[in-house]
PDB file of C-alpha atoms in Angstrom:
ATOM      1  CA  UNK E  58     170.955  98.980 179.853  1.00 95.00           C
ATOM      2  CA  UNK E  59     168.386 101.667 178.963  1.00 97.00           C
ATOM      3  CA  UNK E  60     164.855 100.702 179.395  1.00 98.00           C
ATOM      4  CA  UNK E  61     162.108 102.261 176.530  1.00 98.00           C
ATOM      5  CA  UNK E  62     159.332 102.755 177.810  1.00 98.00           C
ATOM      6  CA  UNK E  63     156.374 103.728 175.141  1.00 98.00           C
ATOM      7  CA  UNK E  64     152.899 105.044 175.616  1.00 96.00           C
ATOM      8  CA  UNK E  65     150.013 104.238 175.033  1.00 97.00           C
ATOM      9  CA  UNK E  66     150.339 100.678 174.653  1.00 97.00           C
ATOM     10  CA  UNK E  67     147.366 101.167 171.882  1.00 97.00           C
ATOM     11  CA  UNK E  68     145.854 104.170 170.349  1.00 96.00           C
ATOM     12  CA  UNK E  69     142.350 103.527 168.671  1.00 96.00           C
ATOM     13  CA  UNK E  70     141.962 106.180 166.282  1.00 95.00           C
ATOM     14  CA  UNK E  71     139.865 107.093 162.849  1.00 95.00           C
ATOM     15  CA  UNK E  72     141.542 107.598 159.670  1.00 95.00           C
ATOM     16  CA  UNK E  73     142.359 111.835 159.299  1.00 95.00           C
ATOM     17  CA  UNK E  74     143.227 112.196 163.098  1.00 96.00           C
ATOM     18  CA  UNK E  75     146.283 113.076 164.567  1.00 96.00           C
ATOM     19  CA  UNK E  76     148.307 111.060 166.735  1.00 96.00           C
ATOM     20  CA  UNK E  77     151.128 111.346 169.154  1.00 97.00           C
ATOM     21  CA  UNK E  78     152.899 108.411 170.525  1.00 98.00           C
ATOM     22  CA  UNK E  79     155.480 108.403 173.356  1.00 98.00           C
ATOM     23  CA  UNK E  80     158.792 107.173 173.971  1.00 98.00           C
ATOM     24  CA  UNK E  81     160.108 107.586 177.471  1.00 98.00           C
ATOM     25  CA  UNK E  82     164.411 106.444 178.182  1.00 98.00           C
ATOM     26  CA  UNK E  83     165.337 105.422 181.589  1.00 98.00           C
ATOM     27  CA  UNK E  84     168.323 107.733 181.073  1.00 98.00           C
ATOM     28  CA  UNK E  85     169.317 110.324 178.804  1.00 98.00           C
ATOM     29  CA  UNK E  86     170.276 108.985 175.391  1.00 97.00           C
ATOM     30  CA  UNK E  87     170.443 112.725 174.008  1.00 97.00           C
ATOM     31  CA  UNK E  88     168.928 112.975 170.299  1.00 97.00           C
ATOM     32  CA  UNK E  89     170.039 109.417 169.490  1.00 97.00           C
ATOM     33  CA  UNK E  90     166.463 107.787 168.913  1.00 98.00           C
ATOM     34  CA  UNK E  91     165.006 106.381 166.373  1.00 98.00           C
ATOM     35  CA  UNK E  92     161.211 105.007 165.230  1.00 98.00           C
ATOM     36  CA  UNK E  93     159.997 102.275 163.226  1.00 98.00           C
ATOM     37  CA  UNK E  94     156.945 101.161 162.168  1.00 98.00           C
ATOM     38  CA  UNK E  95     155.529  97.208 161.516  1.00 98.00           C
ATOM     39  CA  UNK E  96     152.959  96.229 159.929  1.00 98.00           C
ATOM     40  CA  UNK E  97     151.544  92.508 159.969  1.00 96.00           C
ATOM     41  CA  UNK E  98     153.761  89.417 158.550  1.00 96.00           C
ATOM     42  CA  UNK E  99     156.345  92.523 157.604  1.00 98.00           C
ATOM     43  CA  UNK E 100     159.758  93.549 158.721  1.00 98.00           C
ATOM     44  CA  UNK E 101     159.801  97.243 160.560  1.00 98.00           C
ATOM     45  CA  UNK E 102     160.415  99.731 158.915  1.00 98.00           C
ATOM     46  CA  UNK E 103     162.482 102.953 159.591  1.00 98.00           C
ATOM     47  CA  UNK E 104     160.907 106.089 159.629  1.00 98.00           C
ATOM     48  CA  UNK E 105     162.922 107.980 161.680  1.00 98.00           C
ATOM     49  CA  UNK E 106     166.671 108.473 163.122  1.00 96.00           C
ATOM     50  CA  UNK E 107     167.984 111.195 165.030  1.00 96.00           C
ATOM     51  CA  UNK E 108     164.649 112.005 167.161  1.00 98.00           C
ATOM     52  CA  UNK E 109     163.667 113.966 164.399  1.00 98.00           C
ATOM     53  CA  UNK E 110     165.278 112.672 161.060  1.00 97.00           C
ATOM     54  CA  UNK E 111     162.777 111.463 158.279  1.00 97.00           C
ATOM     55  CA  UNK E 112     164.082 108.245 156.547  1.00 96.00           C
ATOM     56  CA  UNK E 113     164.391 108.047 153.001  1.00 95.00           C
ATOM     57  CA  UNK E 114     160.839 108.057 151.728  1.00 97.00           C
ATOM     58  CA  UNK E 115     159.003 108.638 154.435  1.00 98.00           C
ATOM     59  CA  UNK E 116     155.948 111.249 154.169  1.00 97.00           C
ATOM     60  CA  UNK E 117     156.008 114.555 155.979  1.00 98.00           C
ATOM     61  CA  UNK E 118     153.385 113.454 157.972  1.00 98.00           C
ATOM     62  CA  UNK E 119     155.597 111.511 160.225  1.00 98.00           C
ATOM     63  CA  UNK E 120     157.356 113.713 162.600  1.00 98.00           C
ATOM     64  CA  UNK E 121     159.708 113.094 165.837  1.00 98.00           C
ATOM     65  CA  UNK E 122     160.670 115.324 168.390  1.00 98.00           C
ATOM     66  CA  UNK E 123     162.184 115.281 171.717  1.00 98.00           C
ATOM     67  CA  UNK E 124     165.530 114.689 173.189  1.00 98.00           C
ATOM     68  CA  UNK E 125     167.070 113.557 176.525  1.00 98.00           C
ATOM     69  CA  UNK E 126     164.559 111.025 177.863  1.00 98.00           C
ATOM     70  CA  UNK E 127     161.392 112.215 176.311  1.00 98.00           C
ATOM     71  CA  UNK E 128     160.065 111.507 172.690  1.00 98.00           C
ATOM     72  CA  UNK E 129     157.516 111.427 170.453  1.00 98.00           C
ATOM     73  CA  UNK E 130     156.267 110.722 167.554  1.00 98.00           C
ATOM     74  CA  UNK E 131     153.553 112.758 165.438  1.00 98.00           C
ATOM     75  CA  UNK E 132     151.438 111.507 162.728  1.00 97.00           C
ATOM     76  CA  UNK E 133     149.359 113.936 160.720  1.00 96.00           C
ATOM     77  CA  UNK E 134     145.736 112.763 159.057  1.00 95.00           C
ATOM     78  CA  UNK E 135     146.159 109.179 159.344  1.00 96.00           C
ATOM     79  CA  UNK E 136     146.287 107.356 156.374  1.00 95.00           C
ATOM     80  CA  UNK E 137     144.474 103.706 156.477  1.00 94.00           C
ATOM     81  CA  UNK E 138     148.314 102.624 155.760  1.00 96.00           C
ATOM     82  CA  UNK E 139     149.606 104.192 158.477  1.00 97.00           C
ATOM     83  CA  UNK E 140     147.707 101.740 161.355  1.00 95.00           C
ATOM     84  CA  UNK E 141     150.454  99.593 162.427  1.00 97.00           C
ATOM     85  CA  UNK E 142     152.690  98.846 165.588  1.00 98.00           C
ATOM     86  CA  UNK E 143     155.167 101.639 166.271  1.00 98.00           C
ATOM     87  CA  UNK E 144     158.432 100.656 168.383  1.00 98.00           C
ATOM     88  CA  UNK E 145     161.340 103.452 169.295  1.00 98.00           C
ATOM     89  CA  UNK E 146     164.706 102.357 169.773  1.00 98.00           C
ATOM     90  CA  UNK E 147     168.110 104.082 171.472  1.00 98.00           C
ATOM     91  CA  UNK E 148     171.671 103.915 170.223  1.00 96.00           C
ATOM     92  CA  UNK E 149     173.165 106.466 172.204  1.00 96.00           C
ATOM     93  CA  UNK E 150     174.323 103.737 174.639  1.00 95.00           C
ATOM     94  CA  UNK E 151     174.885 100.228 173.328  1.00 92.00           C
ATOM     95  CA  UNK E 152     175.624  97.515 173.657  1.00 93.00           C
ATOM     96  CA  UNK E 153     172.662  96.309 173.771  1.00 96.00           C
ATOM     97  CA  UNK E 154     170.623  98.446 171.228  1.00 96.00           C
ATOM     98  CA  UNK E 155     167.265  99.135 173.675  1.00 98.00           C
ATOM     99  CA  UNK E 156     163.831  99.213 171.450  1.00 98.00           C
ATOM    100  CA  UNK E 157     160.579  99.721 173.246  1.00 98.00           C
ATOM    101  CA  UNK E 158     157.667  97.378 173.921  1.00 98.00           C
ATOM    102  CA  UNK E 159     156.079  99.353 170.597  1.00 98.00           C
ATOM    103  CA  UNK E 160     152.588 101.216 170.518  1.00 98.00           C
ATOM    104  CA  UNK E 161     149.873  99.897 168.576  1.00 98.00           C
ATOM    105  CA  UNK E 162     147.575 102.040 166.326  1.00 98.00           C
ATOM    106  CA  UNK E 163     144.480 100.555 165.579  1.00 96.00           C
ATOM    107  CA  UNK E 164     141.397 102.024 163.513  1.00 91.00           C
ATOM    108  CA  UNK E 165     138.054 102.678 165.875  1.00 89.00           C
TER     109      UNK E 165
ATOM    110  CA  UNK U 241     167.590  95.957 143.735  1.00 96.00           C
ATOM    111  CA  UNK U 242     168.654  96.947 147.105  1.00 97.00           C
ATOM    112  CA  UNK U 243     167.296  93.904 149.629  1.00 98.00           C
ATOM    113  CA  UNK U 244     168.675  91.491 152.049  1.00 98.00           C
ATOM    114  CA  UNK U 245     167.584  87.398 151.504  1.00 98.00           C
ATOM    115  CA  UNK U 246     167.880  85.720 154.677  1.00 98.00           C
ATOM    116  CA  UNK U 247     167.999  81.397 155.004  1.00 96.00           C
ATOM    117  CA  UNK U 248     168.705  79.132 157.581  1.00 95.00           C
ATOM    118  CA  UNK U 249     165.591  79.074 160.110  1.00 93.00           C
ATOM    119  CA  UNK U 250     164.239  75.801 161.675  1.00 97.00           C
ATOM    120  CA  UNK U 251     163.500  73.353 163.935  1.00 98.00           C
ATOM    121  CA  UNK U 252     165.972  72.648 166.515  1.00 98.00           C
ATOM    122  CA  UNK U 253     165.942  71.003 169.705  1.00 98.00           C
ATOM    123  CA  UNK U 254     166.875  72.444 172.770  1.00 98.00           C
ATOM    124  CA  UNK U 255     170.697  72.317 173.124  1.00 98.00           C
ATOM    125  CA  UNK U 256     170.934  72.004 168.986  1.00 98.00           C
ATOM    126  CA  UNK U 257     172.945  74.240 166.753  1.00 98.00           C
ATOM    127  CA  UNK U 258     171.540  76.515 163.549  1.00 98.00           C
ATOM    128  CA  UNK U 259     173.048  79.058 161.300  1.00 98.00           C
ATOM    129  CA  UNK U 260     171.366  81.472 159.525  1.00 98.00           C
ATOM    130  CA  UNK U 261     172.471  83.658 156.450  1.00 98.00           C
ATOM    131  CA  UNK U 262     171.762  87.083 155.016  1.00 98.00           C
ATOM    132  CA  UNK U 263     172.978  87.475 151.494  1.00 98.00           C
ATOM    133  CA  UNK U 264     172.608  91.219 150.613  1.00 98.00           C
ATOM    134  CA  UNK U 265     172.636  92.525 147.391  1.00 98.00           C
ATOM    135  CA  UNK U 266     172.536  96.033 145.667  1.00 97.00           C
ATOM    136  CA  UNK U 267     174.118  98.572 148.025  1.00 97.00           C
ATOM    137  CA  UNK U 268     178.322  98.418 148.901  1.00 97.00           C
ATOM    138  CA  UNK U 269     177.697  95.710 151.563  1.00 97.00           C
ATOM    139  CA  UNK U 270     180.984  96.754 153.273  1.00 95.00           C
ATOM    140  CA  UNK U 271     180.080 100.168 153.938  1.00 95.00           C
ATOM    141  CA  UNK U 272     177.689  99.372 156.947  1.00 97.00           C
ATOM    142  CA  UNK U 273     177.321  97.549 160.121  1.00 96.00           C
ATOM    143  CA  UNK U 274     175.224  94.736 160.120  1.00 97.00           C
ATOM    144  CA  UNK U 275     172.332  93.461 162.854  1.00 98.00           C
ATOM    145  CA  UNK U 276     170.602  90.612 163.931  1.00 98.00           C
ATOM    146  CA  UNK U 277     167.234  91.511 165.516  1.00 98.00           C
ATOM    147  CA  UNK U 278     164.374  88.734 166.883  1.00 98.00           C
ATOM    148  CA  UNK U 279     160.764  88.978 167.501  1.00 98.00           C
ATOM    149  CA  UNK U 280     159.222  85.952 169.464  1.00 98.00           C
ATOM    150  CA  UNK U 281     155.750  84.953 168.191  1.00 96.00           C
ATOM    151  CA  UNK U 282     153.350  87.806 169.446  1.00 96.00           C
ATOM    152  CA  UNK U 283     156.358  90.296 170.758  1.00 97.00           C
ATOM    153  CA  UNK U 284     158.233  93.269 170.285  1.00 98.00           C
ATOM    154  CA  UNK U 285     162.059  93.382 168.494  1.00 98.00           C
ATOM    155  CA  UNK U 286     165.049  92.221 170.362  1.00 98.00           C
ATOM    156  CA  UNK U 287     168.092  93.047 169.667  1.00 98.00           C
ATOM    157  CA  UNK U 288     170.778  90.181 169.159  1.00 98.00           C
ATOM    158  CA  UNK U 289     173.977  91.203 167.688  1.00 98.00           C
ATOM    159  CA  UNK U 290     176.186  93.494 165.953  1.00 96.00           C
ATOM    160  CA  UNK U 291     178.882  93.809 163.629  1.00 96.00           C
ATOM    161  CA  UNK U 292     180.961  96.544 162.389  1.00 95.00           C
ATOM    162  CA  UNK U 293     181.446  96.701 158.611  1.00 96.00           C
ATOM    163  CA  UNK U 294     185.229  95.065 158.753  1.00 95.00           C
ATOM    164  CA  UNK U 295     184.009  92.899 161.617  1.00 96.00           C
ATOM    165  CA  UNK U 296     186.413  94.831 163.914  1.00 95.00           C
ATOM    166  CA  UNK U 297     183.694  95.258 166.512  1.00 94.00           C
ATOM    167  CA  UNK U 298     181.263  92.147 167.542  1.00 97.00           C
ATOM    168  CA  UNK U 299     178.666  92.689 169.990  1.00 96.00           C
ATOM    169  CA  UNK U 300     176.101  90.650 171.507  1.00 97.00           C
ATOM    170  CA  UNK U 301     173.128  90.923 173.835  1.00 98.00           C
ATOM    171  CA  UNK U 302     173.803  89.432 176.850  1.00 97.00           C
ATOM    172  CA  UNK U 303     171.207  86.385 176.748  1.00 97.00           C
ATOM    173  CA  UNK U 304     172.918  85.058 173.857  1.00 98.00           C
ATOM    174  CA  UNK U 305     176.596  86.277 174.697  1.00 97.00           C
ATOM    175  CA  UNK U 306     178.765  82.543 174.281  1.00 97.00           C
ATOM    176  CA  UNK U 307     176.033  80.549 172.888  1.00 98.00           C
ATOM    177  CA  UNK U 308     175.931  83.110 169.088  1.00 98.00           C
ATOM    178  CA  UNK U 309     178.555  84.272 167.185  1.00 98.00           C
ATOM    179  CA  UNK U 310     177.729  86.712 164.364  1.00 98.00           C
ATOM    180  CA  UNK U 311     180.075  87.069 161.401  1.00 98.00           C
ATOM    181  CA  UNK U 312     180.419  88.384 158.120  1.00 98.00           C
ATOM    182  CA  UNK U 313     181.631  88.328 154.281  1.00 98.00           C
ATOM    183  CA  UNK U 314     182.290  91.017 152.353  1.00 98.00           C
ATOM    184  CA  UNK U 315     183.598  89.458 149.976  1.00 98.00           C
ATOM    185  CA  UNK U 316     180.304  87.415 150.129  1.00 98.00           C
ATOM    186  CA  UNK U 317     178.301  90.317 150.956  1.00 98.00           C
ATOM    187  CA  UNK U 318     177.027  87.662 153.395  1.00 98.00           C
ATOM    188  CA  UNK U 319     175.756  88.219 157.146  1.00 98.00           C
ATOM    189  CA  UNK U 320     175.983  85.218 159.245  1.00 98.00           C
ATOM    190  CA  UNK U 321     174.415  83.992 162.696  1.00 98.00           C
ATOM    191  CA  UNK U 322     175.907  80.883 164.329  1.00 98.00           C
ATOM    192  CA  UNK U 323     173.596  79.753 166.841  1.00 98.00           C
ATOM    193  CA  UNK U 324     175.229  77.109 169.537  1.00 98.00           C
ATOM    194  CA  UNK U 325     172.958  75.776 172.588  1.00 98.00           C
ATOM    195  CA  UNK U 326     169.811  76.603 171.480  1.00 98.00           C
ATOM    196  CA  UNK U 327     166.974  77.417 174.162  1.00 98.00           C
ATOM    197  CA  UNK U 328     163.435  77.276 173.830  1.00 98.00           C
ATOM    198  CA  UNK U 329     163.189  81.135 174.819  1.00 98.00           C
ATOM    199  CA  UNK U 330     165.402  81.292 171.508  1.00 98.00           C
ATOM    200  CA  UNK U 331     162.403  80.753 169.231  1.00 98.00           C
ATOM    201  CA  UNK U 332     161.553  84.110 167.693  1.00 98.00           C
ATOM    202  CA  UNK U 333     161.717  85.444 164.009  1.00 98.00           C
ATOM    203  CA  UNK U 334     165.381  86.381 163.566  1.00 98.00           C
ATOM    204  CA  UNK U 335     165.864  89.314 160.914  1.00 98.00           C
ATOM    205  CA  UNK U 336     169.023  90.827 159.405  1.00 98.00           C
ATOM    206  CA  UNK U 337     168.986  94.421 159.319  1.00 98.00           C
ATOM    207  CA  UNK U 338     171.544  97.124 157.966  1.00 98.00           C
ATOM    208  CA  UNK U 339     172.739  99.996 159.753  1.00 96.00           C
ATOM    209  CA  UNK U 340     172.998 103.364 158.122  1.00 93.00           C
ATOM    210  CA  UNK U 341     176.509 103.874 159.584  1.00 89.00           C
ATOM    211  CA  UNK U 342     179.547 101.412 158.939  1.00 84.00           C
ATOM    212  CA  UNK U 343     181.445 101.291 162.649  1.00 83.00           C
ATOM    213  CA  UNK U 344     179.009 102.736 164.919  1.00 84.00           C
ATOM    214  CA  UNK U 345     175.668 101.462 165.764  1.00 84.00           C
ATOM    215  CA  UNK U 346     172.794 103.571 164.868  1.00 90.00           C
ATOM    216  CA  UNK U 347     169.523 103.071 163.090  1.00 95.00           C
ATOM    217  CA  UNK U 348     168.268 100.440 161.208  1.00 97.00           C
ATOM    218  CA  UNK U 349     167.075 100.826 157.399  1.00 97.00           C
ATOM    219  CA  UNK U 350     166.966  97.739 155.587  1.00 98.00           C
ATOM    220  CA  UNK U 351     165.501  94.342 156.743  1.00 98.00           C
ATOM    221  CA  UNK U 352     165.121  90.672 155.503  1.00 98.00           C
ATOM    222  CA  UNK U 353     162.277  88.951 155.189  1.00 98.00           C
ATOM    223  CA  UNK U 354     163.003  86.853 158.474  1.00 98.00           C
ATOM    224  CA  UNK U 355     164.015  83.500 159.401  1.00 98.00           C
ATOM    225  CA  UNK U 356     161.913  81.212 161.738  1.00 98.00           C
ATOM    226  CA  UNK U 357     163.672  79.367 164.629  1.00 98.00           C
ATOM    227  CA  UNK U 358     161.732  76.897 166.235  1.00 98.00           C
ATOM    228  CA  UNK U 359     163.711  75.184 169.288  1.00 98.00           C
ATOM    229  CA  UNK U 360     161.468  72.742 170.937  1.00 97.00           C
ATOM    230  CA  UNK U 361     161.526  68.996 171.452  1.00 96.00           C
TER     231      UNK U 361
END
Protein backbone atom coordinates (compact mmCIF):
# COMPACT_ATOMS: atom_id res chain seq x y z
CA UNK A 1 0.00 0.00 0.00
CA UNK A 2 1.37 3.51 -0.65
CA UNK A 3 1.57 5.72 2.29
CA UNK A 4 0.74 9.84 1.61
CA UNK A 5 2.41 11.63 3.51
CA UNK A 6 1.39 15.61 3.44
CA UNK A 7 3.06 18.65 4.85
CA UNK A 8 2.49 20.89 6.85
CA UNK A 9 -0.10 19.40 8.85
CA UNK A 10 -1.50 23.24 9.07
CA UNK A 11 -0.56 26.34 7.28
CA UNK A 12 -1.77 29.65 9.05
CA UNK A 13 -1.86 32.12 6.45
CA UNK A 14 -3.61 35.74 5.56
CA UNK A 15 -5.94 36.10 2.80
CA UNK A 16 -3.65 37.30 -0.68
CA UNK A 17 -0.65 34.98 0.26
CA UNK A 18 0.62 32.22 -1.49
CA UNK A 19 0.72 28.81 -0.39
CA UNK A 20 2.36 25.56 -1.18
CA UNK A 21 1.31 22.36 0.33
CA UNK A 22 3.11 18.99 0.06
CA UNK A 23 2.35 15.60 -0.82
CA UNK A 24 5.10 13.09 -0.32
CA UNK A 25 4.34 8.90 -1.81
CA UNK A 26 6.16 6.17 -0.16
CA UNK A 27 6.83 4.96 -3.71
CA UNK A 28 6.60 6.26 -7.05
CA UNK A 29 3.03 6.57 -8.25
CA UNK A 30 4.32 8.56 -11.46
CA UNK A 31 1.85 11.60 -12.38
CA UNK A 32 -1.17 9.69 -11.04
CA UNK A 33 -2.15 12.15 -8.08
CA UNK A 34 -4.78 13.93 -7.40
CA UNK A 35 -6.01 16.93 -4.73
CA UNK A 36 -9.10 17.75 -3.09
CA UNK A 37 -10.20 20.22 -1.00
CA UNK A 38 -13.01 20.08 2.19
CA UNK A 39 -14.49 22.47 3.67
CA UNK A 40 -16.62 22.10 7.01
CA UNK A 41 -19.96 19.80 7.11
CA UNK A 42 -19.07 19.42 3.08
CA UNK A 43 -18.03 16.61 0.85
CA UNK A 44 -14.29 17.17 -0.81
CA UNK A 45 -14.05 18.43 -3.57
CA UNK A 46 -11.78 17.75 -6.65
CA UNK A 47 -9.55 20.22 -7.78
CA UNK A 48 -7.06 18.41 -9.32
CA UNK A 49 -6.16 14.97 -11.25
CA UNK A 50 -3.16 14.11 -12.99
CA UNK A 51 -0.57 16.07 -10.58
CA UNK A 52 -1.30 18.91 -12.54
CA UNK A 53 -4.88 18.69 -14.13
CA UNK A 54 -7.43 21.49 -13.08
CA UNK A 55 -10.96 20.00 -12.49
CA UNK A 56 -13.83 21.34 -14.13
CA UNK A 57 -14.32 24.75 -12.58
CA UNK A 58 -11.64 25.16 -10.66
CA UNK A 59 -9.77 28.73 -10.69
CA UNK A 60 -6.31 29.14 -12.12
CA UNK A 61 -5.13 29.85 -8.93
CA UNK A 62 -4.94 26.28 -7.95
CA UNK A 63 -1.98 24.64 -9.41
CA UNK A 64 -0.22 21.02 -8.95
CA UNK A 65 3.01 19.95 -9.87
CA UNK A 66 5.31 17.17 -9.26
CA UNK A 67 5.60 13.61 -10.20
CA UNK A 68 7.22 10.38 -8.88
CA UNK A 69 6.98 10.74 -5.09
CA UNK A 70 6.98 14.44 -4.69
CA UNK A 71 3.95 16.91 -5.04
CA UNK A 72 2.54 19.94 -4.47
CA UNK A 73 0.05 22.00 -4.55
CA UNK A 74 0.09 25.94 -5.23
CA UNK A 75 -2.48 28.39 -4.34
CA UNK A 76 -2.19 31.93 -5.62
CA UNK A 77 -3.71 35.11 -3.42
CA UNK A 78 -5.81 33.23 -1.16
CA UNK A 79 -9.25 33.80 -1.35
CA UNK A 80 -11.24 33.75 2.21
CA UNK A 81 -12.99 30.62 0.32
CA UNK A 82 -10.10 28.94 -0.28
CA UNK A 83 -9.20 28.13 3.77
CA UNK A 84 -10.12 24.61 4.04
CA UNK A 85 -8.48 21.07 4.62
CA UNK A 86 -6.53 19.89 1.58
CA UNK A 87 -5.98 15.93 1.23
CA UNK A 88 -3.91 14.31 -1.96
CA UNK A 89 -4.70 10.99 -3.03
CA UNK A 90 -2.77 8.19 -5.45
CA UNK A 91 -4.31 5.89 -8.02
CA UNK A 92 -1.39 4.79 -9.72
CA UNK A 93 -1.42 1.66 -7.51
CA UNK A 94 -4.72 0.44 -6.10
CA UNK A 95 -6.28 -1.37 -4.58
CA UNK A 96 -6.56 0.44 -1.96
CA UNK A 97 -6.87 4.09 -3.30
CA UNK A 98 -4.11 5.87 -0.66
CA UNK A 99 -5.29 9.66 0.34
CA UNK A 100 -3.16 11.59 2.75
CA UNK A 101 -3.74 12.65 6.35
CA UNK A 102 -4.80 16.24 4.50
CA UNK A 103 -3.21 19.77 5.30
CA UNK A 104 -5.16 22.31 6.94
CA UNK A 105 -5.20 26.03 5.87
CA UNK A 106 -6.30 28.24 8.38
CA UNK A 107 -6.52 32.22 8.32
CA UNK A 108 -3.86 34.02 10.93
CA UNK B 1 -28.98 18.38 -12.13
CA UNK B 2 -25.93 16.35 -11.92
CA UNK B 3 -25.75 15.04 -7.95
CA UNK B 4 -25.62 11.87 -6.09
CA UNK B 5 -28.48 11.37 -2.95
CA UNK B 6 -27.17 8.99 -0.59
CA UNK B 7 -29.67 7.04 2.36
CA UNK B 8 -29.24 4.38 4.60
CA UNK B 9 -26.92 5.63 7.63
CA UNK B 10 -27.62 4.68 11.32
CA UNK B 11 -27.35 3.24 14.40
CA UNK B 12 -26.16 -0.20 14.55
CA UNK B 13 -24.77 -2.32 17.09
CA UNK B 14 -21.65 -3.93 16.94
CA UNK B 15 -21.98 -7.16 14.90
CA UNK B 16 -25.36 -5.54 13.12
CA UNK B 17 -25.92 -5.20 9.43
CA UNK B 18 -26.73 -1.69 7.32
CA UNK B 19 -27.04 -0.83 3.72
CA UNK B 20 -26.63 2.29 2.32
CA UNK B 21 -27.74 3.72 -1.17
CA UNK B 22 -26.57 6.30 -3.67
CA UNK B 23 -29.17 7.14 -6.23
CA UNK B 24 -27.42 9.32 -8.89
CA UNK B 25 -29.05 11.33 -11.22
CA UNK B 26 -28.13 13.60 -14.27
CA UNK B 27 -24.94 12.24 -15.85
CA UNK B 28 -24.94 8.45 -17.87
CA UNK B 29 -24.54 6.63 -14.50
CA UNK B 30 -23.02 3.64 -16.39
CA UNK B 31 -20.23 5.39 -17.83
CA UNK B 32 -18.12 5.56 -14.52
CA UNK B 33 -16.81 3.64 -11.67
CA UNK B 34 -18.30 4.19 -8.55
CA UNK B 35 -16.64 4.69 -4.75
CA UNK B 36 -17.39 4.43 -1.34
CA UNK B 37 -15.15 6.71 0.78
CA UNK B 38 -15.48 7.23 4.95
CA UNK B 39 -14.37 9.90 7.22
CA UNK B 40 -14.58 9.00 11.04
CA UNK B 41 -15.71 11.95 13.21
CA UNK B 42 -12.62 14.38 13.30
CA UNK B 43 -10.45 12.37 10.43
CA UNK B 44 -9.19 12.29 7.12
CA UNK B 45 -11.00 10.14 3.96
CA UNK B 46 -10.71 6.45 3.78
CA UNK B 47 -11.13 4.69 1.11
CA UNK B 48 -13.70 1.68 1.18
CA UNK B 49 -14.60 0.24 -2.07
CA UNK B 50 -14.78 0.21 -5.69
CA UNK B 51 -16.71 -0.71 -8.54
CA UNK B 52 -16.21 -0.69 -12.16
CA UNK B 53 -19.05 0.75 -14.25
CA UNK B 54 -20.49 -2.95 -15.35
CA UNK B 55 -19.52 -4.18 -11.90
CA UNK B 56 -16.87 -6.39 -13.59
CA UNK B 57 -14.25 -5.29 -11.09
CA UNK B 58 -15.10 -5.08 -7.11
CA UNK B 59 -12.54 -3.96 -4.83
CA UNK B 60 -12.33 -3.45 -1.26
CA UNK B 61 -9.98 -2.08 1.38
CA UNK B 62 -8.72 -4.61 3.31
CA UNK B 63 -10.38 -3.71 6.85
CA UNK B 64 -13.65 -4.24 5.42
CA UNK B 65 -12.74 -7.06 2.79
CA UNK B 66 -15.71 -10.05 3.79
CA UNK B 67 -17.67 -8.02 6.13
CA UNK B 68 -18.93 -5.15 2.78
CA UNK B 69 -20.00 -5.88 -0.41
CA UNK B 70 -20.49 -2.94 -2.80
CA UNK B 71 -22.84 -3.27 -5.77
CA UNK B 72 -24.55 -1.49 -8.31
CA UNK B 73 -27.68 -0.67 -10.72
CA UNK B 74 -27.53 0.77 -13.76
CA UNK B 75 -30.51 0.24 -14.57
CA UNK B 76 -31.24 1.96 -11.17
CA UNK B 77 -28.50 4.31 -11.54
CA UNK B 78 -28.15 3.12 -7.92
CA UNK B 79 -24.77 2.59 -5.85
CA UNK B 80 -25.10 0.25 -3.05
CA UNK B 81 -23.03 -0.61 0.24
CA UNK B 82 -23.96 -3.78 2.15
CA UNK B 83 -22.45 -3.58 5.41
CA UNK B 84 -22.29 -7.18 7.40
CA UNK B 85 -20.50 -7.34 11.01
CA UNK B 86 -20.39 -4.00 11.84
CA UNK B 87 -17.45 -2.70 14.19
CA UNK B 88 -17.31 0.20 16.25
CA UNK B 89 -14.08 1.46 14.27
CA UNK B 90 -16.81 1.32 11.36
CA UNK B 91 -18.48 4.54 12.50
CA UNK B 92 -17.41 7.26 10.08
CA UNK B 93 -19.39 9.38 7.45
CA UNK B 94 -19.63 7.06 4.44
CA UNK B 95 -19.86 9.08 1.01
CA UNK B 96 -20.48 7.89 -2.56
CA UNK B 97 -18.27 9.37 -4.97
CA UNK B 98 -17.94 9.05 -8.90
CA UNK B 99 -14.92 8.40 -10.73
CA UNK B 100 -14.06 10.29 -13.86
CA UNK B 101 -13.10 7.03 -15.64
CA UNK B 102 -15.56 3.96 -16.10
CA UNK B 103 -13.07 0.67 -15.50
CA UNK B 104 -10.09 2.11 -13.99
CA UNK B 105 -9.80 3.85 -10.77
CA UNK B 106 -8.76 7.37 -10.86
CA UNK B 107 -9.99 10.60 -9.37
CA UNK B 108 -12.92 11.43 -7.71
CA UNK B 109 -15.42 14.31 -8.95
CA UNK B 110 -18.74 14.03 -7.64
CA UNK B 111 -19.81 13.30 -3.99
CA UNK B 112 -23.03 12.74 -1.87
CA UNK B 113 -23.97 14.45 0.83
CA UNK B 114 -22.89 11.51 3.26
CA UNK B 115 -24.45 8.96 5.31
CA UNK B 116 -23.83 8.62 9.13
CA UNK B 117 -23.03 5.15 10.60
CA UNK B 118 -23.11 4.96 14.12
CA UNK B 119 -22.14 1.29 15.45
CA UNK B 120 -22.12 1.32 19.15
CA UNK B 121 -24.11 -0.44 21.84
Amino acid sequence: EIVLTQSPATLSVSPGETVTLSCRASQSVSSKLVWYQQKPGQAPRLLIYGASTRATGIPARFSGSGSGTEFTLTISSLQSEDFAIYYCQQYNNWPPLTFGQGTKVEIK
Amino acid sequence: EVQLVQSGGGLVQPGGSLRLSCAASGFSFDDHAMHWVRQAPGKGLEWVSGISWNSGTKEYADFVKGRFTISRDNAKTSLYLQMNSLRVEDTALYYCARDINGAAYWALDLWGQGAMVTVSS
